[in-house]
Tab-separated table of N, CA and C in Angstrom:
chain	number	residue	atom	x	y	z
A	1	MET	N	17.028	-117.655	20.423
A	1	MET	CA	17.410	-118.531	19.318
A	1	MET	C	17.618	-117.697	18.066
A	2	THR	N	18.563	-118.129	17.283
A	2	THR	CA	18.806	-117.437	16.025
A	2	THR	C	18.346	-118.333	14.886
A	3	ALA	N	17.913	-117.684	13.840
A	3	ALA	CA	17.516	-118.430	12.650
A	3	ALA	C	18.769	-118.976	11.980
A	4	LEU	N	18.614	-120.024	11.221
A	4	LEU	CA	19.737	-120.670	10.557
A	4	LEU	C	20.490	-119.703	9.651
A	5	GLY	N	19.793	-118.772	9.031
A	5	GLY	CA	20.433	-117.815	8.137
A	5	GLY	C	21.215	-116.726	8.866
A	6	ASP	N	21.042	-116.604	10.198
A	6	ASP	CA	21.725	-115.564	10.974
A	6	ASP	C	23.126	-115.972	11.428
A	7	VAL	N	23.523	-117.194	11.177
A	7	VAL	CA	24.833	-117.673	11.617
A	7	VAL	C	25.901	-117.078	10.703
A	8	PRO	N	26.930	-116.432	11.287
A	8	PRO	CA	27.971	-115.835	10.439
A	8	PRO	C	28.810	-116.916	9.777
A	9	PRO	N	29.360	-116.612	8.611
A	9	PRO	CA	30.223	-117.588	7.964
A	9	PRO	C	31.479	-117.831	8.805
A	10	PRO	N	32.118	-119.001	8.652
A	10	PRO	CA	33.279	-119.344	9.482
A	10	PRO	C	34.391	-118.304	9.436
A	11	LEU	N	34.644	-117.682	8.296
A	11	LEU	CA	35.718	-116.698	8.206
A	11	LEU	C	35.439	-115.488	9.083
A	12	ALA	N	34.188	-115.077	9.171
A	12	ALA	CA	33.847	-113.923	10.003
A	12	ALA	C	34.095	-114.237	11.471
A	13	LYS	N	33.789	-115.452	11.907
A	13	LYS	CA	34.043	-115.824	13.296
A	13	LYS	C	35.533	-115.798	13.587
A	14	GLY	N	36.352	-116.338	12.691
A	14	GLY	CA	37.801	-116.346	12.876
A	14	GLY	C	38.367	-114.946	12.924
A	15	ARG	N	37.845	-114.072	12.106
A	15	ARG	CA	38.309	-112.690	12.080
A	15	ARG	C	38.003	-112.002	13.413
A	16	ALA	N	36.836	-112.281	13.981
A	16	ALA	CA	36.477	-111.682	15.267
A	16	ALA	C	37.415	-112.168	16.360
A	17	VAL	N	37.743	-113.428	16.355
A	17	VAL	CA	38.657	-113.983	17.357
A	17	VAL	C	40.034	-113.344	17.213
A	18	ARG	N	40.512	-113.174	15.984
A	18	ARG	CA	41.824	-112.553	15.773
A	18	ARG	C	41.843	-111.130	16.295
A	19	TRP	N	40.807	-110.347	16.035
A	19	TRP	CA	40.794	-108.974	16.527
A	19	TRP	C	40.711	-108.933	18.045
A	20	PHE	N	39.987	-109.860	18.627
A	20	PHE	CA	39.895	-109.921	20.086
A	20	PHE	C	41.281	-110.136	20.686
A	21	SER	N	42.028	-111.109	20.138
A	21	SER	CA	43.361	-111.388	20.673
A	21	SER	C	44.340	-110.263	20.354
A	22	ARG	N	44.175	-109.605	19.223
A	22	ARG	CA	45.078	-108.505	18.860
A	22	ARG	C	44.880	-107.281	19.743
A	23	VAL	N	43.698	-107.145	20.308
A	23	VAL	CA	43.423	-106.004	21.183
A	23	VAL	C	43.708	-106.352	22.643
A	24	PHE	N	43.214	-107.494	23.100
A	24	PHE	CA	43.275	-107.793	24.526
A	24	PHE	C	44.578	-108.439	24.990
A	25	LEU	N	45.310	-109.124	24.123
A	25	LEU	CA	46.615	-109.648	24.542
A	25	LEU	C	47.594	-108.526	24.888
A	26	PRO	N	47.710	-107.479	24.071
A	26	PRO	CA	48.600	-106.384	24.481
A	26	PRO	C	48.141	-105.682	25.769
A	27	LEU	N	46.834	-105.482	25.906
A	27	LEU	CA	46.331	-104.860	27.136
A	27	LEU	C	46.611	-105.744	28.350
A	28	GLY	N	46.377	-107.034	28.201
A	28	GLY	CA	46.676	-107.973	29.280
A	28	GLY	C	48.157	-108.006	29.605
A	29	THR	N	48.997	-107.880	28.586
A	29	THR	CA	50.446	-107.859	28.798
A	29	THR	C	50.847	-106.662	29.644
A	30	VAL	N	50.282	-105.515	29.345
A	30	VAL	CA	50.604	-104.304	30.118
A	30	VAL	C	50.167	-104.467	31.567
A	31	VAL	N	48.953	-104.963	31.769
A	31	VAL	CA	48.436	-105.140	33.131
A	31	VAL	C	49.285	-106.146	33.896
A	32	LEU	N	49.580	-107.302	33.290
A	32	LEU	CA	50.401	-108.308	33.963
A	32	LEU	C	51.800	-107.795	34.258
A	33	THR	N	52.368	-107.032	33.331
A	33	THR	CA	53.706	-106.486	33.538
A	33	THR	C	53.721	-105.554	34.744
A	34	LEU	N	52.758	-104.654	34.810
A	34	LEU	CA	52.705	-103.719	35.937
A	34	LEU	C	52.479	-104.438	37.262
A	35	GLN	N	51.617	-105.451	37.254
A	35	GLN	CA	51.372	-106.206	38.478
A	35	GLN	C	52.607	-107.008	38.891
A	36	MET	N	53.322	-107.574	37.911
A	36	MET	CA	54.521	-108.348	38.244
A	36	MET	C	55.618	-107.432	38.772
A	37	ILE	N	55.759	-106.240	38.207
A	37	ILE	CA	56.753	-105.282	38.715
A	37	ILE	C	56.445	-104.961	40.175
A	38	ASP	N	55.175	-104.763	40.479
A	38	ASP	CA	54.768	-104.462	41.847
A	38	ASP	C	55.018	-105.646	42.781
A	39	LYS	N	54.826	-106.848	42.274
A	39	LYS	CA	54.910	-108.049	43.101
A	39	LYS	C	56.338	-108.593	43.227
A	40	ARG	N	57.088	-108.648	42.098
A	40	ARG	CA	58.391	-109.332	42.091
A	40	ARG	C	59.557	-108.485	41.608
A	41	GLY	N	59.308	-107.257	41.167
A	41	GLY	CA	60.407	-106.395	40.769
A	41	GLY	C	60.470	-106.178	39.260
A	42	VAL	N	61.368	-105.291	38.866
A	42	VAL	CA	61.476	-104.862	37.474
A	42	VAL	C	61.952	-105.994	36.565
A	43	ALA	N	62.923	-106.793	37.017
A	43	ALA	CA	63.446	-107.872	36.165
A	43	ALA	C	62.337	-108.853	35.785
A	44	MET	N	61.501	-109.228	36.735
A	44	MET	CA	60.397	-110.141	36.429
A	44	MET	C	59.355	-109.451	35.558
A	45	GLY	N	59.168	-108.161	35.747
A	45	GLY	CA	58.255	-107.416	34.887
A	45	GLY	C	58.725	-107.403	33.448
A	46	VAL	N	60.027	-107.262	33.253
A	46	VAL	CA	60.583	-107.291	31.896
A	46	VAL	C	60.385	-108.679	31.281
A	47	LEU	N	60.600	-109.731	32.072
A	47	LEU	CA	60.390	-111.092	31.550
A	47	LEU	C	58.933	-111.305	31.149
A	48	VAL	N	58.003	-110.844	31.957
A	48	VAL	CA	56.573	-110.958	31.621
A	48	VAL	C	56.270	-110.170	30.352
A	49	ALA	N	56.813	-108.959	30.251
A	49	ALA	CA	56.563	-108.136	29.063
A	49	ALA	C	57.103	-108.823	27.810
A	50	LEU	N	58.288	-109.397	27.888
A	50	LEU	CA	58.858	-110.097	26.730
A	50	LEU	C	58.058	-111.349	26.381
A	51	THR	N	57.700	-112.127	27.390
A	51	THR	CA	56.977	-113.382	27.155
A	51	THR	C	55.606	-113.123	26.553
A	52	PHE	N	54.810	-112.318	27.209
A	52	PHE	CA	53.446	-112.112	26.744
A	52	PHE	C	53.380	-111.117	25.589
A	53	GLY	N	54.390	-110.256	25.477
A	53	GLY	CA	54.492	-109.406	24.292
A	53	GLY	C	54.753	-110.239	23.048
A	54	THR	N	55.560	-111.294	23.208
A	54	THR	CA	55.793	-112.226	22.098
A	54	THR	C	54.498	-112.921	21.699
A	55	LEU	N	53.738	-113.358	22.679
A	55	LEU	CA	52.435	-113.970	22.376
A	55	LEU	C	51.519	-112.981	21.663
A	56	ALA	N	51.526	-111.735	22.113
A	56	ALA	CA	50.690	-110.714	21.467
A	56	ALA	C	51.145	-110.477	20.029
A	57	ALA	N	52.452	-110.529	19.797
A	57	ALA	CA	52.962	-110.354	18.431
A	57	ALA	C	52.562	-111.535	17.554
A	58	PHE	N	52.534	-112.732	18.120
A	58	PHE	CA	52.127	-113.916	17.355
A	58	PHE	C	50.677	-113.831	16.900
A	59	ALA	N	49.863	-113.031	17.579
A	59	ALA	CA	48.460	-112.880	17.180
A	59	ALA	C	48.344	-112.225	15.809
A	60	TRP	N	49.390	-111.543	15.361
A	60	TRP	CA	49.361	-110.872	14.060
A	60	TRP	C	49.821	-111.778	12.931
A	61	ILE	N	50.353	-112.945	13.259
A	61	ILE	CA	50.787	-113.892	12.226
A	61	ILE	C	49.549	-114.599	11.676
A	62	PRO	N	49.428	-114.735	10.364
A	62	PRO	CA	48.274	-115.460	9.808
A	62	PRO	C	48.222	-116.894	10.351
A	63	PRO	N	47.028	-117.386	10.682
A	63	PRO	CA	46.912	-118.714	11.292
A	63	PRO	C	47.575	-119.830	10.482
A	64	ARG	N	47.433	-119.798	9.157
A	64	ARG	CA	48.048	-120.863	8.350
A	64	ARG	C	49.561	-120.883	8.495
A	65	VAL	N	50.163	-119.717	8.544
A	65	VAL	CA	51.618	-119.622	8.704
A	65	VAL	C	52.031	-120.145	10.075
A	66	ALA	N	51.298	-119.774	11.112
A	66	ALA	CA	51.614	-120.224	12.466
A	66	ALA	C	51.469	-121.739	12.596
A	67	ILE	N	50.433	-122.303	12.011
A	67	ILE	CA	50.220	-123.750	12.088
A	67	ILE	C	51.323	-124.490	11.344
A	68	ARG	N	51.697	-123.976	10.184
A	68	ARG	CA	52.771	-124.603	9.406
A	68	ARG	C	54.092	-124.566	10.176
A	69	TRP	N	54.423	-123.415	10.760
A	69	TRP	CA	55.659	-123.290	11.519
A	69	TRP	C	55.633	-124.216	12.735
A	70	SER	N	54.498	-124.252	13.420
A	70	SER	CA	54.366	-125.086	14.609
A	70	SER	C	54.537	-126.563	14.276
A	71	SER	N	53.996	-127.003	13.141
A	71	SER	CA	54.131	-128.416	12.776
A	71	SER	C	55.560	-128.749	12.350
A	72	ARG	N	56.292	-127.767	11.804
A	72	ARG	CA	57.684	-128.004	11.409
A	72	ARG	C	58.641	-127.942	12.597
A	73	HIS	N	58.289	-127.214	13.652
A	73	HIS	CA	59.168	-127.002	14.802
A	73	HIS	C	58.442	-127.310	16.112
A	74	PRO	N	58.036	-128.556	16.326
A	74	PRO	CA	57.241	-128.840	17.527
A	74	PRO	C	58.003	-128.612	18.829
A	75	LEU	N	59.299	-128.861	18.854
A	75	LEU	CA	60.041	-128.647	20.095
A	75	LEU	C	60.218	-127.162	20.383
A	76	LEU	N	60.545	-126.372	19.377
A	76	LEU	CA	60.681	-124.929	19.582
A	76	LEU	C	59.343	-124.311	19.962
A	77	ASP	N	58.293	-124.789	19.332
A	77	ASP	CA	56.957	-124.301	19.635
A	77	ASP	C	56.633	-124.569	21.102
A	78	GLY	N	57.001	-125.744	21.565
A	78	GLY	CA	56.723	-126.114	22.950
A	78	GLY	C	57.554	-125.362	23.964
A	79	LEU	N	58.694	-124.812	23.545
A	79	LEU	CA	59.549	-124.094	24.482
A	79	LEU	C	58.938	-122.781	24.962
A	80	LEU	N	57.938	-122.271	24.277
A	80	LEU	CA	57.264	-121.066	24.763
A	80	LEU	C	56.557	-121.355	26.096
A	81	PHE	N	56.324	-122.630	26.344
A	81	PHE	CA	55.738	-123.070	27.609
A	81	PHE	C	56.634	-122.678	28.785
A	82	THR	N	57.946	-122.687	28.601
A	82	THR	CA	58.896	-122.474	29.694
A	82	THR	C	58.734	-121.108	30.356
A	83	PRO	N	58.860	-119.993	29.626
A	83	PRO	CA	58.705	-118.714	30.328
A	83	PRO	C	57.281	-118.472	30.824
A	84	ILE	N	56.289	-119.042	30.136
A	84	ILE	CA	54.905	-118.875	30.608
A	84	ILE	C	54.738	-119.565	31.957
A	85	LEU	N	55.259	-120.789	32.081
A	85	LEU	CA	55.170	-121.518	33.351
A	85	LEU	C	55.911	-120.769	34.453
A	86	PHE	N	57.119	-120.304	34.151
A	86	PHE	CA	57.904	-119.585	35.157
A	86	PHE	C	57.182	-118.316	35.610
A	87	CYS	N	56.682	-117.550	34.665
A	87	CYS	CA	55.964	-116.312	35.015
A	87	CYS	C	54.700	-116.616	35.815
A	88	ALA	N	53.987	-117.655	35.421
A	88	ALA	CA	52.761	-118.011	36.142
A	88	ALA	C	53.068	-118.432	37.575
A	89	LEU	N	54.102	-119.253	37.747
A	89	LEU	CA	54.474	-119.669	39.105
A	89	LEU	C	54.912	-118.477	39.950
A	90	ALA	N	55.703	-117.596	39.366
A	90	ALA	CA	56.187	-116.425	40.107
A	90	ALA	C	55.039	-115.490	40.469
A	91	TYR	N	54.069	-115.380	39.601
A	91	TYR	CA	52.957	-114.465	39.844
A	91	TYR	C	51.927	-115.051	40.814
A	92	LEU	N	51.628	-116.332	40.631
A	92	LEU	CA	50.513	-116.926	41.380
A	92	LEU	C	50.895	-117.512	42.732
A	93	THR	N	52.181	-117.760	42.962
A	93	THR	CA	52.588	-118.404	44.208
A	93	THR	C	53.555	-117.523	44.983
A	94	PRO	N	53.650	-117.770	46.291
A	94	PRO	CA	54.645	-117.037	47.088
A	94	PRO	C	56.017	-117.726	47.101
A	95	LEU	N	56.197	-118.744	46.283
A	95	LEU	CA	57.458	-119.481	46.250
A	95	LEU	C	58.599	-118.567	45.815
A	96	SER	N	59.815	-118.914	46.251
A	96	SER	CA	60.969	-118.133	45.809
A	96	SER	C	61.175	-118.346	44.308
A	97	LEU	N	61.874	-117.400	43.679
A	97	LEU	CA	62.117	-117.511	42.241
A	97	LEU	C	62.976	-118.724	41.917
A	98	LEU	N	63.856	-119.113	42.835
A	98	LEU	CA	64.689	-120.296	42.610
A	98	LEU	C	63.837	-121.569	42.586
A	99	VAL	N	62.866	-121.664	43.484
A	99	VAL	CA	61.962	-122.817	43.491
A	99	VAL	C	61.092	-122.796	42.226
A	100	CYS	N	60.609	-121.626	41.838
A	100	CYS	CA	59.829	-121.507	40.598
A	100	CYS	C	60.655	-121.953	39.400
A	101	LEU	N	61.926	-121.571	39.376
A	101	LEU	CA	62.818	-121.975	38.295
A	101	LEU	C	63.011	-123.490	38.279
A	102	GLY	N	63.191	-124.091	39.450
A	102	GLY	CA	63.343	-125.546	39.523
A	102	GLY	C	62.114	-126.279	39.011
A	103	ILE	N	60.943	-125.827	39.421
A	103	ILE	CA	59.698	-126.446	38.948
A	103	ILE	C	59.569	-126.259	37.440
A	104	THR	N	59.954	-125.093	36.939
A	104	THR	CA	59.882	-124.818	35.507
A	104	THR	C	60.814	-125.733	34.726
A	105	VAL	N	62.024	-125.944	35.236
A	105	VAL	CA	62.979	-126.828	34.554
A	105	VAL	C	62.427	-128.248	34.504
A	106	ILE	N	61.881	-128.732	35.600
A	106	ILE	CA	61.303	-130.082	35.634
A	106	ILE	C	60.107	-130.170	34.693
A	107	GLY	N	59.227	-129.176	34.739
A	107	GLY	CA	58.051	-129.174	33.863
A	107	GLY	C	58.434	-129.125	32.394
A	108	THR	N	59.434	-128.320	32.067
A	108	THR	CA	59.879	-128.212	30.675
A	108	THR	C	60.513	-129.521	30.216
A	109	ALA	N	61.321	-130.130	31.071
A	109	ALA	CA	61.943	-131.409	30.714
A	109	ALA	C	60.885	-132.478	30.465
A	110	LEU	N	59.869	-132.528	31.315
A	110	LEU	CA	58.782	-133.491	31.114
A	110	LEU	C	58.037	-133.223	29.819
A	111	MET	N	57.731	-131.948	29.563
A	111	MET	CA	57.002	-131.590	28.341
A	111	MET	C	57.812	-131.930	27.100
A	112	LEU	N	59.091	-131.594	27.099
A	112	LEU	CA	59.935	-131.908	25.947
A	112	LEU	C	60.107	-133.408	25.772
A	113	GLY	N	60.161	-134.123	26.885
A	113	GLY	CA	60.243	-135.581	26.803
A	113	GLY	C	59.003	-136.183	26.155
A	114	VAL	N	57.846	-135.698	26.539
A	114	VAL	CA	56.600	-136.194	25.954
A	114	VAL	C	56.517	-135.836	24.470
A	115	VAL	N	56.868	-134.593	24.129
A	115	VAL	CA	56.828	-134.176	22.725
A	115	VAL	C	57.817	-134.993	21.903
A	116	GLY	N	59.030	-135.186	22.426
A	116	GLY	CA	60.032	-135.994	21.724
A	116	GLY	C	59.585	-137.435	21.551
A	117	TRP	N	58.991	-137.999	22.583
A	117	TRP	CA	58.504	-139.376	22.511
A	117	TRP	C	57.400	-139.508	21.464
A	118	ARG	N	56.474	-138.530	21.443
A	118	ARG	CA	55.395	-138.576	20.448
A	118	ARG	C	55.923	-138.406	19.032
A	119	LEU	N	56.941	-137.546	18.861
A	119	LEU	CA	57.538	-137.380	17.538
A	119	LEU	C	58.208	-138.664	17.066
A	120	ALA	N	58.974	-139.277	17.963
A	120	ALA	CA	59.660	-140.527	17.613
A	120	ALA	C	58.632	-141.615	17.289
A	121	ARG	N	57.579	-141.670	18.065
A	121	ARG	CA	56.540	-142.678	17.877
A	121	ARG	C	55.807	-142.466	16.537
A	122	SER	N	55.525	-141.197	16.207
A	122	SER	CA	54.817	-140.925	14.951
A	122	SER	C	55.701	-141.194	13.735
A	123	ARG	N	57.012	-141.032	13.880
A	123	ARG	CA	57.921	-141.316	12.770
A	123	ARG	C	58.067	-142.806	12.528
A	124	ARG	N	57.907	-143.596	13.589
A	124	ARG	CA	58.001	-145.049	13.448
A	124	ARG	C	56.710	-145.669	12.953
A	125	ALA	N	55.579	-144.986	13.156
A	125	ALA	CA	54.283	-145.547	12.764
A	125	ALA	C	54.222	-145.693	11.244
A	126	PRO	N	53.778	-146.852	10.756
A	126	PRO	CA	53.673	-147.029	9.302
A	126	PRO	C	52.581	-146.157	8.718
A	127	MET	N	52.826	-145.656	7.533
A	127	MET	CA	51.844	-144.829	6.838
A	127	MET	C	50.712	-145.718	6.328
A	128	ALA	N	49.492	-145.318	6.573
A	128	ALA	CA	48.355	-146.134	6.145
A	128	ALA	C	47.886	-145.745	4.768
């Protein structure tokens, strides 16, 4: 048990999380890229490197800026789901890349439909 005075302030906790993601996301990207190259070839390795490298780069954006951008662009923000889903399916399953692509297209369409529906619904809701 820790004493009440030993709890770090909220900013210190956030800073630790940011450094963790800034260090381990790039390392994870390298490992996943090498494993994907071994499993599915160079083209898929490049896609993994671009996808997760982008996520690693986003770790350097200040949280307030990222939250503001995400709230202004909910559909674009959600589109990052597409390559992540495709890479995950290609890496985790023995399915052909064409089947993985089909599942990704369906999953992305469903996700965008839900996000669009929620946006339309929130715009119609009266302000309290």
